Amino acid sequence: MAYGFVAVNDSGIVQIDGAYTNYSLTAKGTVTLTEQSMYLGASGAGDVYGTCYIADVSYTAPDPLFVLENANGTPVVVISTANVGTNMWQTRLMALAPVSVGYFVFSSNVVVAGAGYGLIVYDGAGRPVASSNMKYPLIRQVVSGNVVGAGPDYGQYNYAAATSFSATFAPGGGRIGVGAIRTPSTQFNGSLLSGAWRGNIGFGGWMTGSGTATFSTFNWRFGPSSPNPPNFQYDYQSALDYGGILIDVSNL
């Protein structure tokens, strides 16, 4: 049999032995988003760029989980996470204001940290799989839903209905970060809608506080101001939903 110990949590009994796996805190920090120009899409007048605030966070970790803590009251969105080398990653954040946010990176590579007495469990290859001194991602709630329409790949929707959407979750207690973020992104499809007006691109962002997390969407609309844009936008095969893991980061 595998040696280890038994832990009891709110969901029952967990056997922590050589076959057990979990994530531990690898890195944390803060970053400030600065003003930059970001490519949005193409229109009849050529490429379209928008002014926003961006920060790139680089880190090294196998199988990373990136968690964002944003208590500034301005939605911040994870635009992308790119693999830039062996276990090397870069996550891009975007907002519509110059904010500073906190981030936490969890990894499948167990970090044995902390001073004093403790307990470490190893697998058969001698790798640590758990430590009483490591920092775990304490999951409070897993959330998901639709921004508009019946689900993913929803097509046409009314502009006014999609201009703002928010949902607030109260997992209870502590500072909350949001990890494993799926962000709605409405991709420009290049169709001619009305005259020279060309389309819209939408993003979603998270705001967090003490015991709460709020998701909201915002949209860039590009094209001539006159004549007025049509009442509908056509954003086919867009992931108009959201999802995230709410993690208590109070003790990290």
Coordinates of N, CA and C in Angstrom, one line a residue:
M1 N 0.8 -1.2 0.0 CA 0.0 0.0 0.0 C 0.9 1.2 0.0
A2 N 0.3 2.4 -0.4 CA 1.0 3.7 -0.4 C 0.9 4.3 1.0
Y3 N 2.0 4.8 1.5 CA 2.0 5.4 2.8 C 1.6 6.9 2.7
G4 N 1.0 7.4 3.7 CA 0.6 8.8 3.8 C -0.2 9.0 5.0
F5 N -1.2 9.8 4.9 CA -2.1 10.1 6.0 C -3.5 10.4 5.5
V6 N -4.5 10.4 6.4 CA -5.9 10.7 6.1 C -6.2 12.1 6.6
A7 N -6.8 12.9 5.7 CA -7.3 14.2 6.1 C -8.8 14.3 6.0
V8 N -9.5 15.0 6.9 CA -10.9 15.2 6.8 C -11.2 16.6 6.5
N9 N -12.1 16.8 5.5 CA -12.5 18.1 5.1 C -14.0 18.2 5.1
D10 N -14.6 19.3 4.6 CA -16.0 19.5 4.5 C -16.7 18.5 3.7
S11 N -16.0 17.9 2.7 CA -16.6 16.9 1.8 C -16.4 15.5 2.2
G12 N -15.6 15.2 3.3 CA -15.4 13.9 3.7 C -13.9 13.6 4.0
I13 N -13.5 12.4 3.8 CA -12.2 11.9 4.1 C -11.3 11.9 2.8
V14 N -10.1 12.4 2.9 CA -9.2 12.3 1.7 C -7.9 11.6 2.1
Q15 N -7.5 10.6 1.3 CA -6.3 9.9 1.6 C -5.2 10.6 0.8
I16 N -4.2 11.1 1.6 CA -3.1 11.8 1.0 C -1.9 10.9 1.1
D17 N -1.5 10.3 -0.1 CA -0.4 9.3 -0.1 C 0.4 9.5 -1.4
G18 N 1.2 8.5 -1.8 CA 2.0 8.7 -3.0 C 1.2 8.8 -4.3
A19 N -0.1 8.5 -4.3 CA -0.9 8.6 -5.5 C -1.7 9.9 -5.5
Y20 N -1.5 10.8 -4.5 CA -2.2 12.0 -4.4 C -1.5 13.1 -5.2
T21 N -2.3 14.0 -5.7 CA -1.8 15.2 -6.5 C -2.6 16.4 -6.1
N22 N -1.9 17.5 -6.1 CA -2.5 18.8 -5.8 C -1.7 19.9 -6.4
Y23 N -2.2 21.1 -6.3 CA -1.4 22.3 -6.8 C -0.9 23.1 -5.6
S24 N 0.2 23.7 -5.7 CA 0.8 24.5 -4.7 C 1.2 25.9 -5.3
L25 N 1.3 26.9 -4.4 CA 1.6 28.2 -4.8 C 3.1 28.3 -5.3
T26 N 3.3 28.7 -6.5 CA 4.6 28.8 -7.1 C 5.2 30.2 -7.1
A27 N 4.3 31.2 -7.4 CA 4.7 32.6 -7.5 C 3.5 33.5 -7.3
K28 N 3.8 34.7 -6.8 CA 2.7 35.7 -6.6 C 3.4 37.1 -6.8
G29 N 2.5 38.1 -7.0 CA 3.0 39.4 -7.2 C 1.9 40.4 -7.6
T30 N 2.3 41.6 -7.9 CA 1.4 42.6 -8.4 C 1.9 43.1 -9.7
V31 N 1.0 43.6 -10.5 CA 1.4 44.2 -11.8 C 0.5 45.4 -12.1
T32 N 1.0 46.4 -12.8 CA 0.3 47.6 -13.2 C 0.0 47.6 -14.7
L33 N -1.2 47.8 -15.1 CA -1.5 47.8 -16.5 C -1.3 49.2 -17.0
T34 N -0.6 49.3 -18.2 CA -0.2 50.6 -18.8 C -0.9 50.7 -20.1
E35 N -1.0 52.0 -20.6 CA -1.7 52.3 -21.8 C -1.0 51.8 -23.0
Q36 N -1.7 51.1 -23.9 CA -1.2 50.5 -25.1 C -2.3 50.5 -26.2
S37 N -1.8 50.2 -27.4 CA -2.8 50.1 -28.5 C -3.0 48.6 -28.8
M38 N -4.2 48.2 -28.9 CA -4.5 46.7 -29.2 C -5.3 46.6 -30.4
Y39 N -4.9 45.6 -31.3 CA -5.6 45.3 -32.5 C -7.0 44.7 -32.2
L40 N -8.0 45.3 -32.8 CA -9.4 44.8 -32.6 C -9.9 44.0 -33.8
G41 N -9.7 44.5 -35.0 CA -10.2 43.8 -36.2 C -10.0 44.7 -37.4
A42 N -10.8 44.3 -38.5 CA -10.7 45.1 -39.7 C -12.0 45.7 -40.1
S43 N -12.0 46.8 -40.7 CA -13.2 47.4 -41.2 C -13.0 47.9 -42.6
G44 N -14.0 48.5 -43.2 CA -13.9 49.0 -44.6 C -12.8 50.0 -44.7
A45 N -12.5 50.7 -43.6 CA -11.4 51.7 -43.6 C -10.1 51.1 -43.3
G46 N -10.0 49.8 -43.0 CA -8.7 49.2 -42.7 C -8.7 48.6 -41.3
D47 N -7.5 48.3 -40.8 CA -7.4 47.7 -39.5 C -7.9 48.7 -38.4
V48 N -8.4 48.1 -37.3 CA -9.0 48.9 -36.2 C -8.2 48.6 -35.0
Y49 N -7.7 49.6 -34.3 CA -7.0 49.5 -33.0 C -7.8 50.2 -31.9
G50 N -7.7 49.7 -30.7 CA -8.3 50.4 -29.6 C -7.3 50.7 -28.5
T51 N -7.4 51.8 -27.8 CA -6.5 52.2 -26.7 C -7.1 51.6 -25.4
C52 N -6.2 50.8 -24.8 CA -6.6 50.2 -23.5 C -5.4 50.1 -22.6
Y53 N -5.5 49.3 -21.6 CA -4.4 49.2 -20.6 C -4.0 47.7 -20.5
I54 N -2.7 47.4 -20.7 CA -2.3 46.0 -20.8 C -1.1 45.7 -19.9
A55 N -1.0 44.5 -19.4 CA 0.2 44.1 -18.7 C 0.5 42.6 -19.1
D56 N 1.7 42.2 -19.2 CA 2.1 40.9 -19.5 C 2.8 40.3 -18.3
V57 N 2.3 39.2 -17.8 CA 2.9 38.5 -16.6 C 3.6 37.3 -17.1
S58 N 4.9 37.2 -16.8 CA 5.7 36.0 -17.2 C 6.0 35.2 -15.9
Y59 N 6.0 33.8 -16.1 CA 6.3 33.0 -15.0 C 6.7 31.6 -15.5
T60 N 7.3 30.8 -14.6 CA 7.7 29.5 -15.0 C 7.0 28.5 -14.0
A61 N 6.3 27.5 -14.6 CA 5.6 26.5 -13.8 C 5.1 25.4 -14.7
P62 N 5.1 24.2 -14.3 CA 4.5 23.1 -15.1 C 3.0 23.1 -14.8
D63 N 2.2 23.0 -15.8 CA 0.7 23.0 -15.7 C 0.2 24.1 -14.8
P64 N 0.4 25.3 -15.2 CA 0.0 26.4 -14.3 C -1.5 26.7 -14.2
L65 N -1.9 27.2 -13.0 CA -3.2 27.8 -12.8 C -2.9 29.2 -12.4
F66 N -3.4 30.2 -13.3 CA -3.2 31.6 -13.0 C -4.4 32.2 -12.3
V67 N -4.2 32.8 -11.2 CA -5.3 33.4 -10.4 C -5.2 34.9 -10.4
L68 N -6.2 35.6 -10.6 CA -6.3 37.1 -10.7 C -7.0 37.6 -9.5
E69 N -6.5 38.5 -8.7 CA -7.2 39.2 -7.6 C -7.3 40.7 -8.0
N70 N -8.5 41.2 -8.2 CA -8.7 42.6 -8.7 C -9.7 43.3 -7.9
A71 N -9.3 44.1 -7.0 CA -10.2 44.8 -6.1 C -10.3 46.3 -6.4
N72 N -10.1 46.6 -7.6 CA -10.0 48.0 -8.0 C -11.4 48.6 -8.5
G73 N -12.4 47.7 -8.7 CA -13.7 48.2 -9.2 C -13.7 48.4 -10.7
T74 N -12.6 48.0 -11.4 CA -12.6 48.1 -12.9 C -12.4 46.7 -13.4
P75 N -13.2 46.2 -14.3 CA -13.0 44.8 -14.8 C -11.7 44.6 -15.5
V76 N -11.0 43.5 -15.2 CA -9.8 43.1 -15.8 C -10.0 41.8 -16.4
V77 N -9.5 41.6 -17.7 CA -9.7 40.4 -18.4 C -8.4 39.8 -18.8
V78 N -8.4 38.4 -18.7 CA -7.2 37.7 -19.2 C -7.4 37.5 -20.7
I79 N -6.6 38.2 -21.5 CA -6.7 38.1 -23.0 C -6.2 36.8 -23.5
S80 N -5.0 36.3 -23.0 CA -4.4 35.1 -23.5 C -3.4 34.6 -22.5
T81 N -3.0 33.3 -22.6 CA -1.9 32.7 -21.9 C -1.1 31.9 -23.0
A82 N 0.1 32.2 -23.1 CA 0.9 31.6 -24.2 C 2.1 30.9 -23.6
N83 N 2.4 29.7 -24.1 CA 3.6 28.9 -23.8 C 4.8 29.4 -24.6
V84 N 5.7 30.0 -23.9 CA 6.9 30.7 -24.5 C 8.2 29.9 -24.3
G85 N 8.1 28.7 -23.8 CA 9.3 27.9 -23.5 C 9.0 26.7 -22.7
T86 N 10.0 25.9 -22.3 CA 9.7 24.8 -21.5 C 9.2 25.2 -20.1
N87 N 7.9 24.9 -19.8 CA 7.3 25.3 -18.5 C 7.3 26.9 -18.3
M88 N 7.5 27.6 -19.4 CA 7.5 29.1 -19.3 C 6.2 29.6 -20.0
W89 N 5.6 30.6 -19.3 CA 4.3 31.1 -19.8 C 4.2 32.6 -19.7
Q90 N 3.3 33.2 -20.5 CA 3.1 34.6 -20.4 C 1.6 34.9 -20.5
T91 N 1.0 35.5 -19.5 CA -0.4 35.8 -19.4 C -0.6 37.3 -19.7
R92 N -1.5 37.7 -20.6 CA -1.7 39.1 -20.9 C -3.1 39.5 -20.3
L93 N -3.0 40.6 -19.5 CA -4.2 41.2 -18.9 C -4.6 42.5 -19.6
M94 N -5.9 42.8 -19.6 CA -6.3 44.0 -20.3 C -7.5 44.6 -19.4
A95 N -7.5 46.0 -19.4 CA -8.5 46.7 -18.7 C -8.7 48.0 -19.5
L96 N -9.8 48.8 -19.1 CA -10.0 50.1 -19.7 C -9.6 51.2 -18.8
A97 N -8.8 50.9 -17.8 CA -8.3 51.9 -16.9 C -6.9 51.5 -16.4
P98 N -6.1 52.4 -15.9 CA -4.7 52.0 -15.4 C -4.8 51.5 -14.0
V99 N -5.0 50.2 -13.8 CA -5.1 49.6 -12.5 C -4.0 48.7 -12.2
S100 N -3.8 48.4 -10.9 CA -2.8 47.4 -10.4 C -3.6 46.3 -9.8
V101 N -3.1 45.1 -10.2 CA -3.8 43.9 -9.7 C -2.8 42.9 -9.1
G102 N -3.3 42.0 -8.3 CA -2.5 40.9 -7.7 C -2.7 39.6 -8.5
Y103 N -1.7 38.8 -8.5 CA -1.8 37.5 -9.2 C -1.1 36.4 -8.4
F104 N -1.6 35.2 -8.6 CA -1.0 34.0 -7.9 C -0.9 32.9 -9.0
V105 N 0.2 32.2 -9.0 CA 0.4 31.1 -9.9 C 0.6 29.8 -9.1
F106 N -0.3 28.9 -9.4 CA -0.2 27.6 -8.7 C 0.3 26.6 -9.8
S107 N 1.0 25.5 -9.3 CA 1.6 24.6 -10.2 C 1.5 23.2 -9.6
S108 N 1.5 22.2 -10.6 CA 1.5 20.8 -10.2 C 2.8 20.4 -9.5
N109 N 3.8 21.2 -9.6 CA 5.1 20.9 -9.0 C 5.0 21.4 -7.5
V110 N 5.0 20.5 -6.6 CA 4.8 20.8 -5.2 C 6.0 21.6 -4.7
V111 N 5.7 22.7 -4.1 CA 6.7 23.6 -3.5 C 6.7 23.3 -2.0
V112 N 7.8 22.8 -1.4 CA 7.9 22.5 0.0 C 8.5 23.8 0.6
A113 N 7.6 24.6 1.2 CA 7.9 25.9 1.7 C 7.5 26.0 3.2
G114 N 8.1 27.0 3.8 CA 7.8 27.3 5.2 C 8.8 26.7 6.2
A115 N 8.9 27.4 7.3 CA 9.9 26.9 8.3 C 9.2 26.2 9.5
G116 N 10.0 25.5 10.2 CA 9.4 24.8 11.4 C 9.0 23.3 11.1
Y117 N 8.3 22.7 12.0 CA 7.9 21.3 11.9 C 6.8 21.2 10.9
G118 N 6.7 20.0 10.3 CA 5.7 19.7 9.3 C 5.7 18.3 8.8
L119 N 4.9 18.0 7.8 CA 4.8 16.7 7.3 C 4.9 16.7 5.8
I120 N 5.8 15.9 5.1 CA 5.9 15.9 3.7 C 5.6 14.4 3.2
V121 N 4.8 14.3 2.2 CA 4.5 13.0 1.6 C 5.2 12.9 0.2
Y122 N 5.9 11.8 -0.1 CA 6.5 11.6 -1.3 C 5.9 10.5 -2.1
D123 N 6.0 10.5 -3.4 CA 5.6 9.4 -4.2 C 6.7 8.3 -4.4
G124 N 6.5 7.3 -5.1 CA 7.5 6.2 -5.3 C 8.7 6.6 -5.9
A125 N 8.7 7.8 -6.7 CA 9.9 8.3 -7.3 C 10.7 9.3 -6.5
G126 N 10.2 9.5 -5.3 CA 10.9 10.4 -4.4 C 10.5 11.9 -4.6
R127 N 9.4 12.1 -5.3 CA 9.0 13.5 -5.5 C 7.9 13.9 -4.5
P128 N 8.0 15.1 -3.9 CA 7.0 15.5 -2.9 C 5.6 15.7 -3.6
V129 N 4.6 15.1 -3.0 CA 3.2 15.3 -3.6 C 2.4 16.1 -2.6
A130 N 2.8 16.3 -1.4 CA 2.1 17.2 -0.4 C 3.0 17.6 0.7
S131 N 2.7 18.7 1.2 CA 3.5 19.2 2.4 C 2.5 20.1 3.3
S132 N 2.7 19.9 4.5 CA 1.8 20.6 5.5 C 2.1 22.1 5.4
N133 N 3.3 22.5 4.9 CA 3.7 23.9 4.8 C 3.5 24.5 3.5
M134 N 3.0 23.8 2.5 CA 2.7 24.4 1.2 C 1.4 25.2 1.2
K135 N 1.3 26.1 0.2 CA 0.1 26.9 0.1 C -0.8 26.3 -1.0
Y136 N -2.0 25.9 -0.6 CA -2.9 25.3 -1.5 C -3.8 26.3 -2.1
P137 N -4.4 26.0 -3.3 CA -5.5 26.8 -3.9 C -6.8 26.4 -3.2
L138 N -7.3 27.2 -2.3 CA -8.5 26.9 -1.5 C -9.7 27.3 -2.3
I139 N -10.3 26.4 -2.9 CA -11.5 26.6 -3.9 C -12.7 26.9 -3.0
R140 N -13.4 28.0 -3.3 CA -14.6 28.3 -2.6 C -15.8 28.0 -3.4
Q141 N -15.7 28.2 -4.8 CA -16.9 27.9 -5.6 C -16.4 27.9 -7.1
V142 N -17.1 27.0 -7.9 CA -16.9 27.0 -9.3 C -18.1 27.6 -10.0
V143 N -17.9 28.6 -10.8 CA -19.0 29.3 -11.4 C -19.0 29.3 -12.9
S144 N -20.1 29.3 -13.6 CA -20.2 29.4 -15.0 C -21.6 29.9 -15.4
G145 N -21.7 30.5 -16.6 CA -23.0 30.9 -17.0 C -23.0 31.5 -18.4
N146 N -24.1 32.0 -18.9 CA -24.2 32.6 -20.2 C -24.2 34.2 -20.0
V147 N -23.5 34.9 -20.9 CA -23.6 36.3 -21.0 C -24.9 36.7 -21.6
V148 N -25.3 36.1 -22.7 CA -26.5 36.3 -23.4 C -26.8 35.1 -24.3
G149 N -28.1 34.9 -24.5 CA -28.5 33.8 -25.3 C -28.5 32.4 -24.6
A150 N -28.6 31.4 -25.4 CA -28.8 30.0 -24.8 C -27.5 29.4 -24.4
G151 N -26.4 29.8 -24.9 CA -25.1 29.2 -24.6 C -24.0 29.5 -25.5
P152 N -22.9 28.7 -25.5 CA -21.8 29.0 -26.5 C -22.3 29.0 -27.9
D153 N -21.5 29.7 -28.7 CA -21.8 29.8 -30.2 C -23.1 30.4 -30.5
Y154 N -23.6 31.3 -29.6 CA -24.8 32.0 -29.8 C -24.5 33.1 -30.9
G155 N -25.5 33.2 -31.8 CA -25.2 34.1 -32.9 C -25.6 35.5 -32.8
Q156 N -26.7 35.9 -33.3 CA -27.2 37.3 -33.3 C -27.8 37.7 -32.0
Y157 N -27.4 38.9 -31.5 CA -28.0 39.4 -30.3 C -28.1 40.9 -30.4
N158 N -29.1 41.4 -29.6 CA -29.3 42.9 -29.6 C -28.2 43.6 -28.9
Y159 N -27.7 44.7 -29.5 CA -26.6 45.4 -28.9 C -26.9 45.9 -27.5
A160 N -28.0 46.5 -27.3 CA -28.4 47.1 -26.0 C -28.4 46.0 -24.9
A161 N -28.9 44.8 -25.3 CA -29.0 43.7 -24.3 C -27.6 43.2 -23.9
A162 N -26.6 43.4 -24.7 CA -25.3 42.8 -24.4 C -24.3 43.9 -23.9
T163 N -24.7 45.2 -23.9 CA -23.8 46.2 -23.5 C -23.3 46.0 -22.1
S164 N -24.2 45.6 -21.2 CA -23.7 45.3 -19.8 C -24.4 44.1 -19.2
F165 N -23.6 43.3 -18.5 CA -24.1 42.1 -17.9 C -23.2 41.8 -16.7
S166 N -23.8 41.5 -15.6 CA -23.0 41.2 -14.4 C -23.7 40.2 -13.5
A167 N -22.9 39.4 -12.8 CA -23.4 38.5 -11.9 C -22.5 38.5 -10.7
T168 N -23.0 38.5 -9.5 CA -22.2 38.6 -8.3 C -22.3 37.3 -7.5
F169 N -21.2 36.7 -7.1 CA -21.2 35.5 -6.3 C -20.7 35.8 -4.9
A170 N -21.2 35.1 -3.9 CA -20.8 35.3 -2.6 C -20.4 34.0 -2.0
P171 N -19.1 33.5 -2.2 CA -18.7 32.2 -1.7 C -18.5 32.2 -0.2
G172 N -18.4 33.4 0.4 CA -18.3 33.5 1.8 C -16.9 33.6 2.3
G173 N -16.6 34.8 2.9 CA -15.4 35.0 3.7 C -14.1 35.2 2.8
G174 N -13.2 36.1 3.3 CA -11.9 36.2 2.7 C -11.8 36.9 1.4
R175 N -10.6 37.2 1.0 CA -10.3 37.8 -0.3 C -10.4 36.7 -1.3
I176 N -11.0 37.1 -2.5 CA -11.3 36.1 -3.5 C -10.5 36.5 -4.8
G177 N -9.9 35.4 -5.4 CA -9.3 35.5 -6.7 C -10.0 34.7 -7.6
V178 N -9.9 34.9 -8.9 CA -10.5 34.1 -10.0 C -9.5 33.4 -10.8
G179 N -9.6 32.1 -10.9 CA -8.7 31.3 -11.7 C -9.4 30.6 -12.8
A180 N -8.6 30.0 -13.8 CA -9.1 29.2 -14.9 C -10.2 30.0 -15.6
I181 N -9.9 31.2 -15.9 CA -10.9 32.1 -16.5 C -11.2 31.8 -17.9
R182 N -12.5 31.7 -18.2 CA -12.9 31.7 -19.6 C -13.6 33.0 -19.9
T183 N -13.0 33.8 -20.8 CA -13.5 35.1 -21.1 C -14.3 35.1 -22.4
P184 N -15.5 35.7 -22.4 CA -16.2 35.8 -23.7 C -15.4 36.8 -24.6
S185 N -15.2 36.4 -25.8 CA -14.5 37.3 -26.8 C -15.3 37.2 -28.1
T186 N -15.9 38.3 -28.5 CA -16.7 38.3 -29.7 C -15.8 38.6 -30.9
Q187 N -15.5 37.7 -31.7 CA -14.6 37.9 -32.8 C -15.3 38.5 -34.0
F188 N -14.6 39.5 -34.6 CA -15.1 40.2 -35.8 C -15.2 39.2 -36.9
N189 N -16.4 39.2 -37.6 CA -16.6 38.3 -38.7 C -16.4 38.8 -40.1
G190 N -16.2 40.2 -40.2 CA -16.0 40.8 -41.5 C -17.2 41.0 -42.4
S191 N -18.4 40.8 -41.8 CA -19.5 41.0 -42.7 C -19.9 42.5 -42.7
L192 N -20.5 42.9 -43.8 CA -21.0 44.2 -44.0 C -22.4 44.3 -43.5
L193 N -22.6 45.1 -42.4 CA -23.9 45.2 -41.8 C -24.8 46.3 -42.3
S194 N -24.3 47.5 -42.3 CA -25.1 48.6 -42.7 C -24.1 49.7 -43.2
G195 N -24.2 49.9 -44.5 CA -23.2 50.9 -45.1 C -21.8 50.5 -44.8
A196 N -21.0 51.3 -44.3 CA -19.6 51.0 -44.0 C -19.4 50.5 -42.6
W197 N -20.4 50.4 -41.8 CA -20.3 49.9 -40.4 C -19.9 48.5 -40.4
R198 N -19.0 48.0 -39.6 CA -18.4 46.7 -39.8 C -18.6 45.8 -38.6
G199 N -18.7 46.2 -37.4 CA -18.9 45.2 -36.4 C -18.5 45.6 -34.9
N200 N -18.4 44.6 -34.1 CA -18.2 44.8 -32.7 C -17.3 43.7 -32.1
I201 N -16.6 44.0 -31.1 CA -15.8 43.0 -30.4 C -16.1 43.1 -28.9
G202 N -16.4 42.1 -28.2 CA -16.7 42.1 -26.8 C -15.7 41.4 -25.9
F203 N -15.5 41.9 -24.7 CA -14.7 41.2 -23.8 C -15.4 41.2 -22.4
G204 N -14.9 40.3 -21.6 CA -15.5 40.2 -20.2 C -14.4 40.3 -19.2
G205 N -14.6 40.8 -18.1 CA -13.6 41.0 -17.0 C -14.2 40.7 -15.6
W206 N -13.2 40.4 -14.7 CA -13.6 40.1 -13.3 C -13.2 41.2 -12.4
M207 N -14.0 41.4 -11.4 CA -13.7 42.2 -10.2 C -13.9 41.4 -9.0
T208 N -13.0 41.5 -8.0 CA -13.1 40.7 -6.8 C -13.1 41.6 -5.5
G209 N -13.6 41.1 -4.4 CA -13.5 41.8 -3.2 C -13.4 40.8 -2.0
S210 N -13.9 41.2 -0.9 CA -13.9 40.3 0.3 C -15.1 39.4 0.2
G211 N -14.9 38.1 -0.2 CA -16.0 37.2 -0.2 C -16.9 37.3 -1.4
T212 N -16.5 38.1 -2.4 CA -17.4 38.2 -3.6 C -16.5 38.3 -4.9
A213 N -17.1 37.9 -6.0 CA -16.5 38.1 -7.3 C -17.6 38.5 -8.3
T214 N -17.3 39.5 -9.1 CA -18.3 40.0 -10.1 C -17.7 39.9 -11.5
F215 N -18.6 39.4 -12.4 CA -18.2 39.3 -13.8 C -19.0 40.3 -14.6
S216 N -18.4 41.0 -15.5 CA -19.1 42.0 -16.3 C -18.5 41.9 -17.7
T217 N -19.2 42.4 -18.7 CA -18.8 42.5 -20.1 C -18.8 43.9 -20.6
F218 N -17.9 44.2 -21.5 CA -17.9 45.4 -22.2 C -17.6 45.2 -23.6
N219 N -18.0 46.1 -24.5 CA -17.9 45.9 -25.9 C -17.2 47.1 -26.6
W220 N -16.4 46.8 -27.6 CA -15.9 47.9 -28.5 C -16.8 47.8 -29.7
R221 N -17.2 48.9 -30.2 CA -18.0 49.0 -31.4 C -17.3 49.9 -32.4
F222 N -17.0 49.4 -33.5 CA -16.2 50.3 -34.5 C -16.9 50.4 -35.8
G223 N -16.8 51.6 -36.4 CA -17.4 52.0 -37.6 C -17.7 53.4 -37.6
P224 N -18.4 54.0 -38.6 CA -18.7 55.4 -38.7 C -19.7 55.8 -37.6
S225 N -19.7 57.0 -37.1 CA -20.7 57.4 -36.1 C -22.0 57.8 -36.8
S226 N -21.9 58.1 -38.1 CA -23.1 58.4 -38.9 C -23.0 57.8 -40.3
P227 N -24.0 57.1 -40.8 CA -25.3 56.9 -40.1 C -25.1 56.0 -38.9
N228 N -26.2 56.0 -38.0 CA -26.1 55.2 -36.8 C -25.9 53.7 -37.1
P229 N -25.2 53.0 -36.3 CA -25.0 51.5 -36.5 C -26.4 50.8 -36.4
P230 N -26.5 49.6 -37.0 CA -27.8 48.9 -36.9 C -28.1 48.4 -35.5
N231 N -29.3 47.9 -35.3 CA -29.7 47.5 -33.9 C -29.1 46.2 -33.5
F232 N -28.6 45.4 -34.5 CA -28.1 44.1 -34.2 C -26.7 43.9 -34.7
Q233 N -26.0 43.1 -34.0 CA -24.6 42.8 -34.4 C -24.6 41.2 -34.6
Y234 N -23.7 40.8 -35.5 CA -23.7 39.4 -35.9 C -22.4 38.8 -35.5
D235 N -22.4 38.2 -34.4 CA -21.1 37.6 -33.8 C -21.2 36.1 -33.8
Y236 N -21.2 35.5 -34.9 CA -21.4 34.0 -35.0 C -20.2 33.3 -34.4
Q237 N -20.5 32.2 -33.8 CA -19.5 31.3 -33.2 C -18.6 32.0 -32.1
S238 N -19.3 32.8 -31.3 CA -18.6 33.5 -30.2 C -18.9 32.8 -28.9
A239 N -18.0 32.7 -28.0 CA -18.2 32.1 -26.8 C -18.8 33.0 -25.8
L240 N -20.1 33.2 -25.9 CA -20.7 34.3 -25.0 C -21.2 33.7 -23.7
D241 N -20.2 33.1 -23.0 CA -20.5 32.6 -21.7 C -19.2 32.9 -20.8
Y242 N -19.3 32.5 -19.6 CA -18.2 32.8 -18.7 C -18.0 31.6 -17.7
G243 N -16.8 31.5 -17.1 CA -16.6 30.5 -16.2 C -15.3 30.8 -15.4
G244 N -15.3 30.3 -14.1 CA -14.1 30.6 -13.3 C -14.1 29.8 -12.0
I245 N -13.0 29.7 -11.4 CA -12.8 29.0 -10.1 C -12.6 30.2 -9.1
L246 N -13.4 30.3 -8.1 CA -13.2 31.3 -7.1 C -12.4 30.8 -6.0
I247 N -11.2 31.4 -5.7 CA -10.2 30.9 -4.8 C -10.0 31.9 -3.7
D248 N -10.0 31.4 -2.5 CA -9.7 32.3 -1.3 C -8.2 32.5 -1.3
V249 N -7.8 33.7 -1.4 CA -6.3 34.0 -1.4 C -5.9 34.8 -0.1
S250 N -6.8 34.7 0.9 CA -6.5 35.5 2.1 C -5.2 35.2 2.8
N251 N -4.8 33.9 2.7 CA -3.6 33.5 3.5 C -2.5 33.1 2.6
L252 N -2.5 33.7 1.4 CA -1.4 33.4 0.4 C -0.4 34.5 0.4

